[in-house]
Coordinates of C-alpha atoms and ligand atoms in Angstrom, one line a residue:
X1 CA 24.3 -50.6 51.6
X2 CA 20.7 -50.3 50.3
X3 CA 19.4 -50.0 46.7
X4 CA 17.7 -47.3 45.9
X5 CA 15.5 -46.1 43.1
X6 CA 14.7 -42.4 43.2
X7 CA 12.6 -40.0 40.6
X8 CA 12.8 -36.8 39.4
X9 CA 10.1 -35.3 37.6
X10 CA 10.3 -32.6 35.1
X11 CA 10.0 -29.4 37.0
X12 CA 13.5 -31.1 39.3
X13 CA 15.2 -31.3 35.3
X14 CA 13.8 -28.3 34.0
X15 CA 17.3 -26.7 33.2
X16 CA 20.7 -28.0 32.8
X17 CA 21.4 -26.0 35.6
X18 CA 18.5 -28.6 37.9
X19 CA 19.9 -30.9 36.4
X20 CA 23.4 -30.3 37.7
X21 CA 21.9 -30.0 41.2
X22 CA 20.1 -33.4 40.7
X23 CA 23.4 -35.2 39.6
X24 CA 24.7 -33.9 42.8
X25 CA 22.7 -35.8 44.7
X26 CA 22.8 -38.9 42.6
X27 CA 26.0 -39.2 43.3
X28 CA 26.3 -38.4 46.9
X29 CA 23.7 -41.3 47.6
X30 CA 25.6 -43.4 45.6
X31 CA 28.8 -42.2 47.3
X32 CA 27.3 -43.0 50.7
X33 CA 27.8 -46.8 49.9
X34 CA 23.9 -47.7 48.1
X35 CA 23.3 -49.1 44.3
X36 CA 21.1 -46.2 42.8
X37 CA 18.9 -46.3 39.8
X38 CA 17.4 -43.0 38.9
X39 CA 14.3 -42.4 36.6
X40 CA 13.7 -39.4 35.2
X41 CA 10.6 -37.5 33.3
X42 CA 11.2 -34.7 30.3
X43 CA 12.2 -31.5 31.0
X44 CA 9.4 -29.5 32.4
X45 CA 7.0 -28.5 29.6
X46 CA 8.6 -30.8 27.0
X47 CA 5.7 -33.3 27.0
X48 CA 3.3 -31.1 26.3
X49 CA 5.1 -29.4 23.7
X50 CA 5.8 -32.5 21.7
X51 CA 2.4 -33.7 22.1
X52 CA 1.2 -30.1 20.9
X53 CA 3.5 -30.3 17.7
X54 CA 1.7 -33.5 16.6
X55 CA -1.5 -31.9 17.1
X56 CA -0.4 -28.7 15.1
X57 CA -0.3 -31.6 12.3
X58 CA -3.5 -33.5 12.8
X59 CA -6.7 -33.3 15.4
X60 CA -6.5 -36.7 16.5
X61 CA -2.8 -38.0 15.8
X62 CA -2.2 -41.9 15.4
X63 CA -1.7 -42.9 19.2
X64 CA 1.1 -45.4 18.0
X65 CA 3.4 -42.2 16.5
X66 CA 2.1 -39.7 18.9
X67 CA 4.1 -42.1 21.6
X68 CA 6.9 -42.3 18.9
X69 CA 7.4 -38.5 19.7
X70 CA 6.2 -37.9 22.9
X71 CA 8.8 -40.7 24.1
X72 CA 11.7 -38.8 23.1
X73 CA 11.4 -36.1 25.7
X74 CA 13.1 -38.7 28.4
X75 CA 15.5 -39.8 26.2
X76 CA 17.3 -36.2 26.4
X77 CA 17.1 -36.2 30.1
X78 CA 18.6 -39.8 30.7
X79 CA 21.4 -38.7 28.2
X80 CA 21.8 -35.4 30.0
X81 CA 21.9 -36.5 33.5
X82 CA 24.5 -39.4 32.7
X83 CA 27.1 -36.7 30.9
X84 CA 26.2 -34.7 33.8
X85 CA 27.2 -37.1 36.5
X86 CA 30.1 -39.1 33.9
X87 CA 31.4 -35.1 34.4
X88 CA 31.5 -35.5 38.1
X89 CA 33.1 -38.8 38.4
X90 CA 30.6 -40.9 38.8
X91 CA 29.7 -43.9 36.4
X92 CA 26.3 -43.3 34.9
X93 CA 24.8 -44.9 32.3
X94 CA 21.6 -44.2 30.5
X95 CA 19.2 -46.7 29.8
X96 CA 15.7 -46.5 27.4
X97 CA 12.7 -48.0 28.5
X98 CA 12.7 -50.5 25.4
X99 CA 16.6 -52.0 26.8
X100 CA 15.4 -52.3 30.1
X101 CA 12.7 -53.6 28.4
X102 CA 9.7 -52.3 30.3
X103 CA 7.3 -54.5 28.4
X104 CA 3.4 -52.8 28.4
X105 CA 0.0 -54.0 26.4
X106 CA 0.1 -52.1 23.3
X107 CA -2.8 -49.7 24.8
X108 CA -1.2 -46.6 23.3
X109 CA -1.0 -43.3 25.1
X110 CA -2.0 -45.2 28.1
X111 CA -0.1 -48.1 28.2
X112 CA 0.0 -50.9 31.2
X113 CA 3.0 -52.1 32.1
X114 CA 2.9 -56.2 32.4
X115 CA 6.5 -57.1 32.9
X116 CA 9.8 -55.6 33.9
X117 CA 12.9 -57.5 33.4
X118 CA 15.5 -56.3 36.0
X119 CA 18.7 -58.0 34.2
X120 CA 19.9 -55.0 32.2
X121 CA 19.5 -52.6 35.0
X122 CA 20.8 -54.8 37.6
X123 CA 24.3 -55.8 35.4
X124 CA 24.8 -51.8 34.7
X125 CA 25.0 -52.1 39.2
X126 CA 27.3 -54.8 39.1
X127 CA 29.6 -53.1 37.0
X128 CA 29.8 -50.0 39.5
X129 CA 27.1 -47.3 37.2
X130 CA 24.3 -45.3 38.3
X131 CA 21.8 -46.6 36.0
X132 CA 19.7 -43.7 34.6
X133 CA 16.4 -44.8 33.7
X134 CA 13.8 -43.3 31.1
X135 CA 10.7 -42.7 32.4
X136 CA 7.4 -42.8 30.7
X137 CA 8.5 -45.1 28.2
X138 CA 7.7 -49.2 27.4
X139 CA 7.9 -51.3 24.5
X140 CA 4.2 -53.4 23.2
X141 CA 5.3 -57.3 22.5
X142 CA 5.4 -56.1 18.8
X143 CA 8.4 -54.0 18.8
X144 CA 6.5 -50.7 19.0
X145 CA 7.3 -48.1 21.7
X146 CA 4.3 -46.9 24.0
X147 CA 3.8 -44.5 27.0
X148 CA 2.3 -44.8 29.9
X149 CA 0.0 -42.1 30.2
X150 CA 0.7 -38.4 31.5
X151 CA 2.5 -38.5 35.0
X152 CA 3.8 -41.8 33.9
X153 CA 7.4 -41.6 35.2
X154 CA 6.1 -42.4 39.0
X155 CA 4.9 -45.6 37.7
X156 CA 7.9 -46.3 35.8
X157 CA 9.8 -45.7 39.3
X158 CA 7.6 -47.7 41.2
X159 CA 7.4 -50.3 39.0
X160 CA 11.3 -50.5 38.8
X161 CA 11.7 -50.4 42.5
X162 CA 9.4 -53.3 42.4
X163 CA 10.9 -55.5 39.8
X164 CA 14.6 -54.9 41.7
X165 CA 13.3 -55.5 45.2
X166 CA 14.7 -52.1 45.9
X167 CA 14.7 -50.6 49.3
X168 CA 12.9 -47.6 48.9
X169 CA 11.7 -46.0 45.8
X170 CA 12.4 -41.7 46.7
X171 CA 10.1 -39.6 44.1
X172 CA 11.8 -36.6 44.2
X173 CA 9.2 -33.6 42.9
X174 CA 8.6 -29.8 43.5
X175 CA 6.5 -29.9 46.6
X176 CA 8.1 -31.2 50.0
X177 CA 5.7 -34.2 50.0
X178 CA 1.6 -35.3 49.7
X179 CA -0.3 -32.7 51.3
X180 CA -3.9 -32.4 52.8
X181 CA -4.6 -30.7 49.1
X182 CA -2.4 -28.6 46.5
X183 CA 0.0 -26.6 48.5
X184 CA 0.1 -24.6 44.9
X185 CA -3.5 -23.2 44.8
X186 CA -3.9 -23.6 49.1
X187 CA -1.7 -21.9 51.2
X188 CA -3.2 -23.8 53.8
X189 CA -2.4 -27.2 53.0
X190 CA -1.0 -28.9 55.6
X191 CA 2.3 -32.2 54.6
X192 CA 1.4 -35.4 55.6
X193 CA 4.1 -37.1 57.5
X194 CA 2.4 -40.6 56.5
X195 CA -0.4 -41.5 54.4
X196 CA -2.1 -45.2 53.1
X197 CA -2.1 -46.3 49.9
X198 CA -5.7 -46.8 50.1
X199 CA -6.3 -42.9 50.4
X200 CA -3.0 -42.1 48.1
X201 CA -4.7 -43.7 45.6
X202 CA -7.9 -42.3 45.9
X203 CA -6.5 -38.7 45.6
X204 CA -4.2 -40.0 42.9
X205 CA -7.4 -41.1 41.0
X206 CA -9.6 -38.2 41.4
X207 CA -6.3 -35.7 40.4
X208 CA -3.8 -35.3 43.0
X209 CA -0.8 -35.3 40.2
X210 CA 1.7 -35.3 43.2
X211 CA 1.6 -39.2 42.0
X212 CA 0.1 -40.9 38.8
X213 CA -2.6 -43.6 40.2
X214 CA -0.7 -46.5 38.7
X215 CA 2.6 -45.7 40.8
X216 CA 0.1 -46.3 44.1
X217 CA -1.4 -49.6 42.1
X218 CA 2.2 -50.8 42.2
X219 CA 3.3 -50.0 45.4
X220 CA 0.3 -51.3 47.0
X221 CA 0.4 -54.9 45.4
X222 CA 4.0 -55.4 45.8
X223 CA 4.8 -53.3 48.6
X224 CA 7.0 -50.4 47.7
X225 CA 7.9 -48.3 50.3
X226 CA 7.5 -45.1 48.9
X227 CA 8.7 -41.4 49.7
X228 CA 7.6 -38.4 48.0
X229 CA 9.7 -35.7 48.8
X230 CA 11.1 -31.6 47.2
X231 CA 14.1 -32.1 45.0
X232 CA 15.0 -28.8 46.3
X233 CA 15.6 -29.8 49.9
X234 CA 16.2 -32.1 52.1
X235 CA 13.4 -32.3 54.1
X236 CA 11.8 -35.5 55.2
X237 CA 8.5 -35.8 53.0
X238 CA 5.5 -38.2 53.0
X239 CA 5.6 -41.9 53.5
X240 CA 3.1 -44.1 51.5
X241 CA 2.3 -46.8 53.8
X242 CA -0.1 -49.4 55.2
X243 CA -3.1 -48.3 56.7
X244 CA -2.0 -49.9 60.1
X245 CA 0.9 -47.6 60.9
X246 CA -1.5 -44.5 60.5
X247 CA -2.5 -43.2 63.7
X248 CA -4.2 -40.3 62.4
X249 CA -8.1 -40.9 61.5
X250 CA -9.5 -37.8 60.3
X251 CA -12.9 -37.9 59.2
X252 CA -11.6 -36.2 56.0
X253 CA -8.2 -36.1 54.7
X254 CA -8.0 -34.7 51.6
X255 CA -9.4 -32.5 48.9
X256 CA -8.3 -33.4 45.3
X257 CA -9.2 -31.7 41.9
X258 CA -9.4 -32.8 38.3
X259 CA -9.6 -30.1 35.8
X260 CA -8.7 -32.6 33.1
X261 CA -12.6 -33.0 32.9
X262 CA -15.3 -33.6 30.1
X263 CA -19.0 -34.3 29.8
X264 CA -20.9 -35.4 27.6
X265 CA -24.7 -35.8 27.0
X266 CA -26.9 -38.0 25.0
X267 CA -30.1 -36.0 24.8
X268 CA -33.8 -38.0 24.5
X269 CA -32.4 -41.0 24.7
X270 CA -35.1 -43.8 24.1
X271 CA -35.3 -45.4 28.1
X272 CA -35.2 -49.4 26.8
X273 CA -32.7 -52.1 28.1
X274 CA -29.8 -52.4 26.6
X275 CA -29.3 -48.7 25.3
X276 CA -26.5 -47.6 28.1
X277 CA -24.6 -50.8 26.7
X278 CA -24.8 -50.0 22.9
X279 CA -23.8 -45.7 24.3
X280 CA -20.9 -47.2 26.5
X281 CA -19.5 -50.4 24.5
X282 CA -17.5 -48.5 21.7
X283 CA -16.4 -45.8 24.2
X284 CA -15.0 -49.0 26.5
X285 CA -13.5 -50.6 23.0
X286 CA -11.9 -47.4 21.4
X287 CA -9.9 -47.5 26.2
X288 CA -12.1 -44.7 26.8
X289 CA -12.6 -44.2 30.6
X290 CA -15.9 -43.4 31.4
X291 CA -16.0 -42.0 34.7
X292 CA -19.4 -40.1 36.6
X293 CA -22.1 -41.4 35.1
X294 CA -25.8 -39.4 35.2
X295 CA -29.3 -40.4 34.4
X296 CA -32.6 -38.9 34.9
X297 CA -35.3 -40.8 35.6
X298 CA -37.4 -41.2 32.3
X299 CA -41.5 -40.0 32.5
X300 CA -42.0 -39.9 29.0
X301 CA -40.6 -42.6 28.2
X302 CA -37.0 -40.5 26.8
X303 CA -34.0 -39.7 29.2
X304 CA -30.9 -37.8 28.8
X305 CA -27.4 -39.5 30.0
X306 CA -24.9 -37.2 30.9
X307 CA -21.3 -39.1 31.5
X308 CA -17.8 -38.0 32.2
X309 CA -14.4 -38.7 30.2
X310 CA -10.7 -37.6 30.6
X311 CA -10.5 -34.2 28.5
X312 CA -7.5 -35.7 26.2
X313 CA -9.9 -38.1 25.0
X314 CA -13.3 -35.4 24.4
X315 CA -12.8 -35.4 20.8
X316 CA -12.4 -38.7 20.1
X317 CA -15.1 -39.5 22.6
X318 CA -17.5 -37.0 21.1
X319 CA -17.4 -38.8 17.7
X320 CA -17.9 -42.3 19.1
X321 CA -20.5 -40.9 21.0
X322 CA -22.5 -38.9 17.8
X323 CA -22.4 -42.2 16.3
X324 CA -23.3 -44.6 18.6
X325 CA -26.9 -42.1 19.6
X326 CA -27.5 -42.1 15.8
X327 CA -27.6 -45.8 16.0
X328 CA -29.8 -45.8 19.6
X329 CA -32.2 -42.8 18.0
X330 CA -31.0 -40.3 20.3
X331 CA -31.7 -36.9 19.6
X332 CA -28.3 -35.3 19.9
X333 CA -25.3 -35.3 21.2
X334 CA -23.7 -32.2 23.5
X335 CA -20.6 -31.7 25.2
X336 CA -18.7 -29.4 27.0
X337 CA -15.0 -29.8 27.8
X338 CA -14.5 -26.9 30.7
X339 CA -15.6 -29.2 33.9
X340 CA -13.8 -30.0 36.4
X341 CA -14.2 -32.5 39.6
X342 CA -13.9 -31.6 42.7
X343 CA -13.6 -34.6 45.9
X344 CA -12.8 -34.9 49.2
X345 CA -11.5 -38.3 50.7
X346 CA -11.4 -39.8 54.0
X347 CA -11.0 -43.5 55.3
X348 CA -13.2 -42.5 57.7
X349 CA -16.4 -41.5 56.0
X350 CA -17.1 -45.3 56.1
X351 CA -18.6 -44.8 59.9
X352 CA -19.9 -41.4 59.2
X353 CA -22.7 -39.5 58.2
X354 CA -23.3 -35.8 57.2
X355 CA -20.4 -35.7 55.1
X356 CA -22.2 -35.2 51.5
X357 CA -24.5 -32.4 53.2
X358 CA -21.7 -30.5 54.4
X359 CA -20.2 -30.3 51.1
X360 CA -23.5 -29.5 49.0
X361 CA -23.9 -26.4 51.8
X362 CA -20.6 -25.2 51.3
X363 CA -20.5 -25.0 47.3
X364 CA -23.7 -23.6 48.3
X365 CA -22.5 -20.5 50.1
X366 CA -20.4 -19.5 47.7
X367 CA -23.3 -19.9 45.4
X368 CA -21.0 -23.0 42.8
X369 CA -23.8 -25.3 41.6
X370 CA -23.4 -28.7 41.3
X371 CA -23.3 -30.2 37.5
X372 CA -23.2 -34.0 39.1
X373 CA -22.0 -36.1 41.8
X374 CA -20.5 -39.6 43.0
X375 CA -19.8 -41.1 45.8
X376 CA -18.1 -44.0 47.4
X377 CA -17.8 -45.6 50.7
X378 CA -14.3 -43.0 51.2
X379 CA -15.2 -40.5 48.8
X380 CA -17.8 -38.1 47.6
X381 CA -17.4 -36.1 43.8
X382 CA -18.7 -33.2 42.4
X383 CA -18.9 -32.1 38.9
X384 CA -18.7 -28.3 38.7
X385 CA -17.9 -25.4 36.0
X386 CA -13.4 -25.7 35.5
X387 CA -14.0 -22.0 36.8
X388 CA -14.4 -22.5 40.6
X389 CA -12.3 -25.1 40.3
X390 CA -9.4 -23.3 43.3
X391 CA -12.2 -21.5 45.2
X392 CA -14.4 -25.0 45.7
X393 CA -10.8 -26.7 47.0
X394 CA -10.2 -23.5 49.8
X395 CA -13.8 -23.6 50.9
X396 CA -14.3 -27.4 51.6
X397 CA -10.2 -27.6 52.7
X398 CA -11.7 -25.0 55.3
X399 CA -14.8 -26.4 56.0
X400 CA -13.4 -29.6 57.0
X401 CA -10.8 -28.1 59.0
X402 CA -7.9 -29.5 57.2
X403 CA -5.5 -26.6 57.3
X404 CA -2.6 -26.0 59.4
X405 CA -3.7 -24.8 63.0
X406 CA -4.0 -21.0 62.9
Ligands
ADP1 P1 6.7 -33.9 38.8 O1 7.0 -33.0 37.6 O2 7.7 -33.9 39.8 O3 6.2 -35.3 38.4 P2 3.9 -33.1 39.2 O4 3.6 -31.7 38.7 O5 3.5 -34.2 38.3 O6 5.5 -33.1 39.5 O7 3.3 -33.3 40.6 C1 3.6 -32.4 41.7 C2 2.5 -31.4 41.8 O8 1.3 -32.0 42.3 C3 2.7 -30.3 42.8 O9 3.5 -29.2 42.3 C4 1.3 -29.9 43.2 O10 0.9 -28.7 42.5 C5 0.5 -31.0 42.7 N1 -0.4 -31.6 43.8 C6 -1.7 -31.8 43.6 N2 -2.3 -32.3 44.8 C7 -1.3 -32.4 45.6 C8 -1.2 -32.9 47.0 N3 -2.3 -33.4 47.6 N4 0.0 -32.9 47.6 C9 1.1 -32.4 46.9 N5 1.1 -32.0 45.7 C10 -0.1 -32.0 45.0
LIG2 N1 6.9 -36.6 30.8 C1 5.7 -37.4 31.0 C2 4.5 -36.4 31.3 O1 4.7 -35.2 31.3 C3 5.8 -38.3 32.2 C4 6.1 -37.7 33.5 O2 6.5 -36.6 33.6 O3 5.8 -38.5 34.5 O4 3.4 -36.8 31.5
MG3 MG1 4.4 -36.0 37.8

């Protein structure tokens, strides 16, 4: 007997009907002998349509009630899926993430989960229930209900499994598993039957949704044996695992892509010490991620800074940003919210050379220019227009020979 945690995100509850089919197998791994906890996301599309009713109402909502409404979409689903598997005979109850509690930092939107106490979860086991657990959803040490940032229900999972000791957290999604890129926009991507948590987390950062980056954080530091895997099958998906069980080295292994991108730039900015700190200081104090960051060099003595931000956060960003270049005698302030970032990722770029040329010559030939770039030791970046967003993913996924074998 093994306890399990698995996850369904919202495309596997979509429809009453999905999530019928996911009760099903609930209960048939809880009928095989195992303690299961499930965590589940919104219905598909529920998020952002909660999310988009506060914003019919005001341009930049109050983060503490926008979580106050965007929580709620979970809350139907764990209700749901417990009638749906109380109908079936099996003993399900829900549970909300503020009775588990899943207590987070009070960093609204984007909260950080700091502790999980297991007791509630682990006394619905004892007493013979599937414990159906909300995703998304924590609680701030003041009482107030946070979420943990789009994508959030992996983390929730992960977290869970990790806090219970559990034997394998199963994230159950639409796709069979973590592919070489998104099998949705490249028919060529090729399922990874294993992949480390160093390069999972890589791709999670620079956009692979498949999982949110603070799942991999999680699994990582506490090690959680993790399976991503379709909801609709039952195919054996991809294993999340140390570096030292992966035989395979490819140079490159994956191609990610963030379309959730901004820049913004402070134009004729005076080039003196201490000016990037007074630009990036309120950004970092209003939990503003600043990503790629670009300077020119200065000759006359002005530069201009271009830096990237999550595309949720361009408004607000934009104002902090108008403000702060007032106060540095900037000239102005410009932004533009349809970038997206393109990167490939390999363990084993540490050793080689020749990778960034062989990307800059194949945006090239397809004539996509090159807005800005960063690299690291496993990964190289490039900004470029959210409109060649799918054909920059096929051409490097080509070009670095990732697909499945013709
Ligand atoms: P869920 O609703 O189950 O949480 P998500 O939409 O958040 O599902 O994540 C699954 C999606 O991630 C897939 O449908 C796919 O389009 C996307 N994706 C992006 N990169 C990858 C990748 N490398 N491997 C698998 N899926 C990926
Ligand atoms: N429902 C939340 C979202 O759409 C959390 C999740 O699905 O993981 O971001
Ligand atoms: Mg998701």
């Amino acid at each position: 007997m093994a306890l399990i945690v698995q996850k369904y995100g919202g495309t596997s509850v979509g429809t009453v009907e999905k999530i019928k089919n996911v009760a099903k197998r609930v209960a048939r791994t809880k009928e095989q002998g195992n303690d299961v906890v499930v965590v589940v996301s919104a219905m598909s599309g529920e998020t952002n349509r909660l999310l988009g009713l506060a914003h019919q109402i005001s341009e930049l909502p109050n983060e503490r009630e926008l979580d106050v409404v965007a929580a709620t979409g979970e809350q139907v689903t764990i209700g749901l899926l417990a009638i749906a598997l109380t109908e079936m005979g099996c003993k399900a109850k829900s549970i909300c993430g503020f009775q588990i509690p899943v207590l987070t930092d009070a960093a609204y939107v984007k909260a950080r989960i700091r502790q999980i106490r297991g007791e509630t979860i682990t006394q619905a086991l004892k007493d013979g229930f599937v414990a159906v657990v909300a995703g998304f959803q924590g609680i701030d040490e003041t009482g107030s209900i946070t979420t943990l940032g789009r994508g959030g229900s992996d983390t929730s999972a992960v977290a869970v499994a990790a806090a219970l000791k559990a034997d394998v957290c199963e994230i159950y999604t639409d796709v069979d598993g973590v592919y070489t890129t998104d099998p949705n926009i490249c028919a060529d991507a090729r399922k990874l039957d294993k992949i480390s948590f160093e390069e999972m987390l890589e791709l999670a950062s620079l956009g692979a949704k498949v999982l949110q980056i603070r799942s991999v954080e999680f699994g990582m530091k506490y090690g959680v044996r993790i399976h991503v895997r379709s909801s609709f099958n039952d195919n054996p998906g991809t294993i999340v695992t140390t570096e030292e069980e992966i035989m395979e080295t490819a140079v490159v292994s994956g191609v990610a892509y963030s379309k959730s991108e901004a820049k913004i730039t402070v134009v004729k900015v005076p080039d003196r010490p201490g000016i990037a700190a007074k630009i990036f200081k309120p950004l970092s104090e209003a939990n503003i991620v600043v990503d790629v960051i670009v300077q020119n060099v200065s000759v006359t003595g002005f530069t201009d800074l271009t830096f990237t931000i999550g595309r949720t956060d361009y408004k607000k960003a934009m104002r902090i940003t108008e403000k702060a270049a007032k106060d540095v005698g900037a000239e102005r302030v410009v932004g533009d919210d349809k970038i997206a970032k393109v990167s490939i990722v390999g363990m084993a770029m540490r050793s080689h050379s020749g990778v960034a040329l062989k990307v800059f010559e194949t945006l090239a030939a397809e004539g996509i220019n090159i807005l800005g770039i960063s690299t690291s030791e496993i990964k190289i970046s490039v900004l470029i227009e959210e409109k060649y967003t799918e054909l920059a993913v096929r051409v490097l996924h080509g070009s670095f020979g990732l697909g499945n074998p013709a």
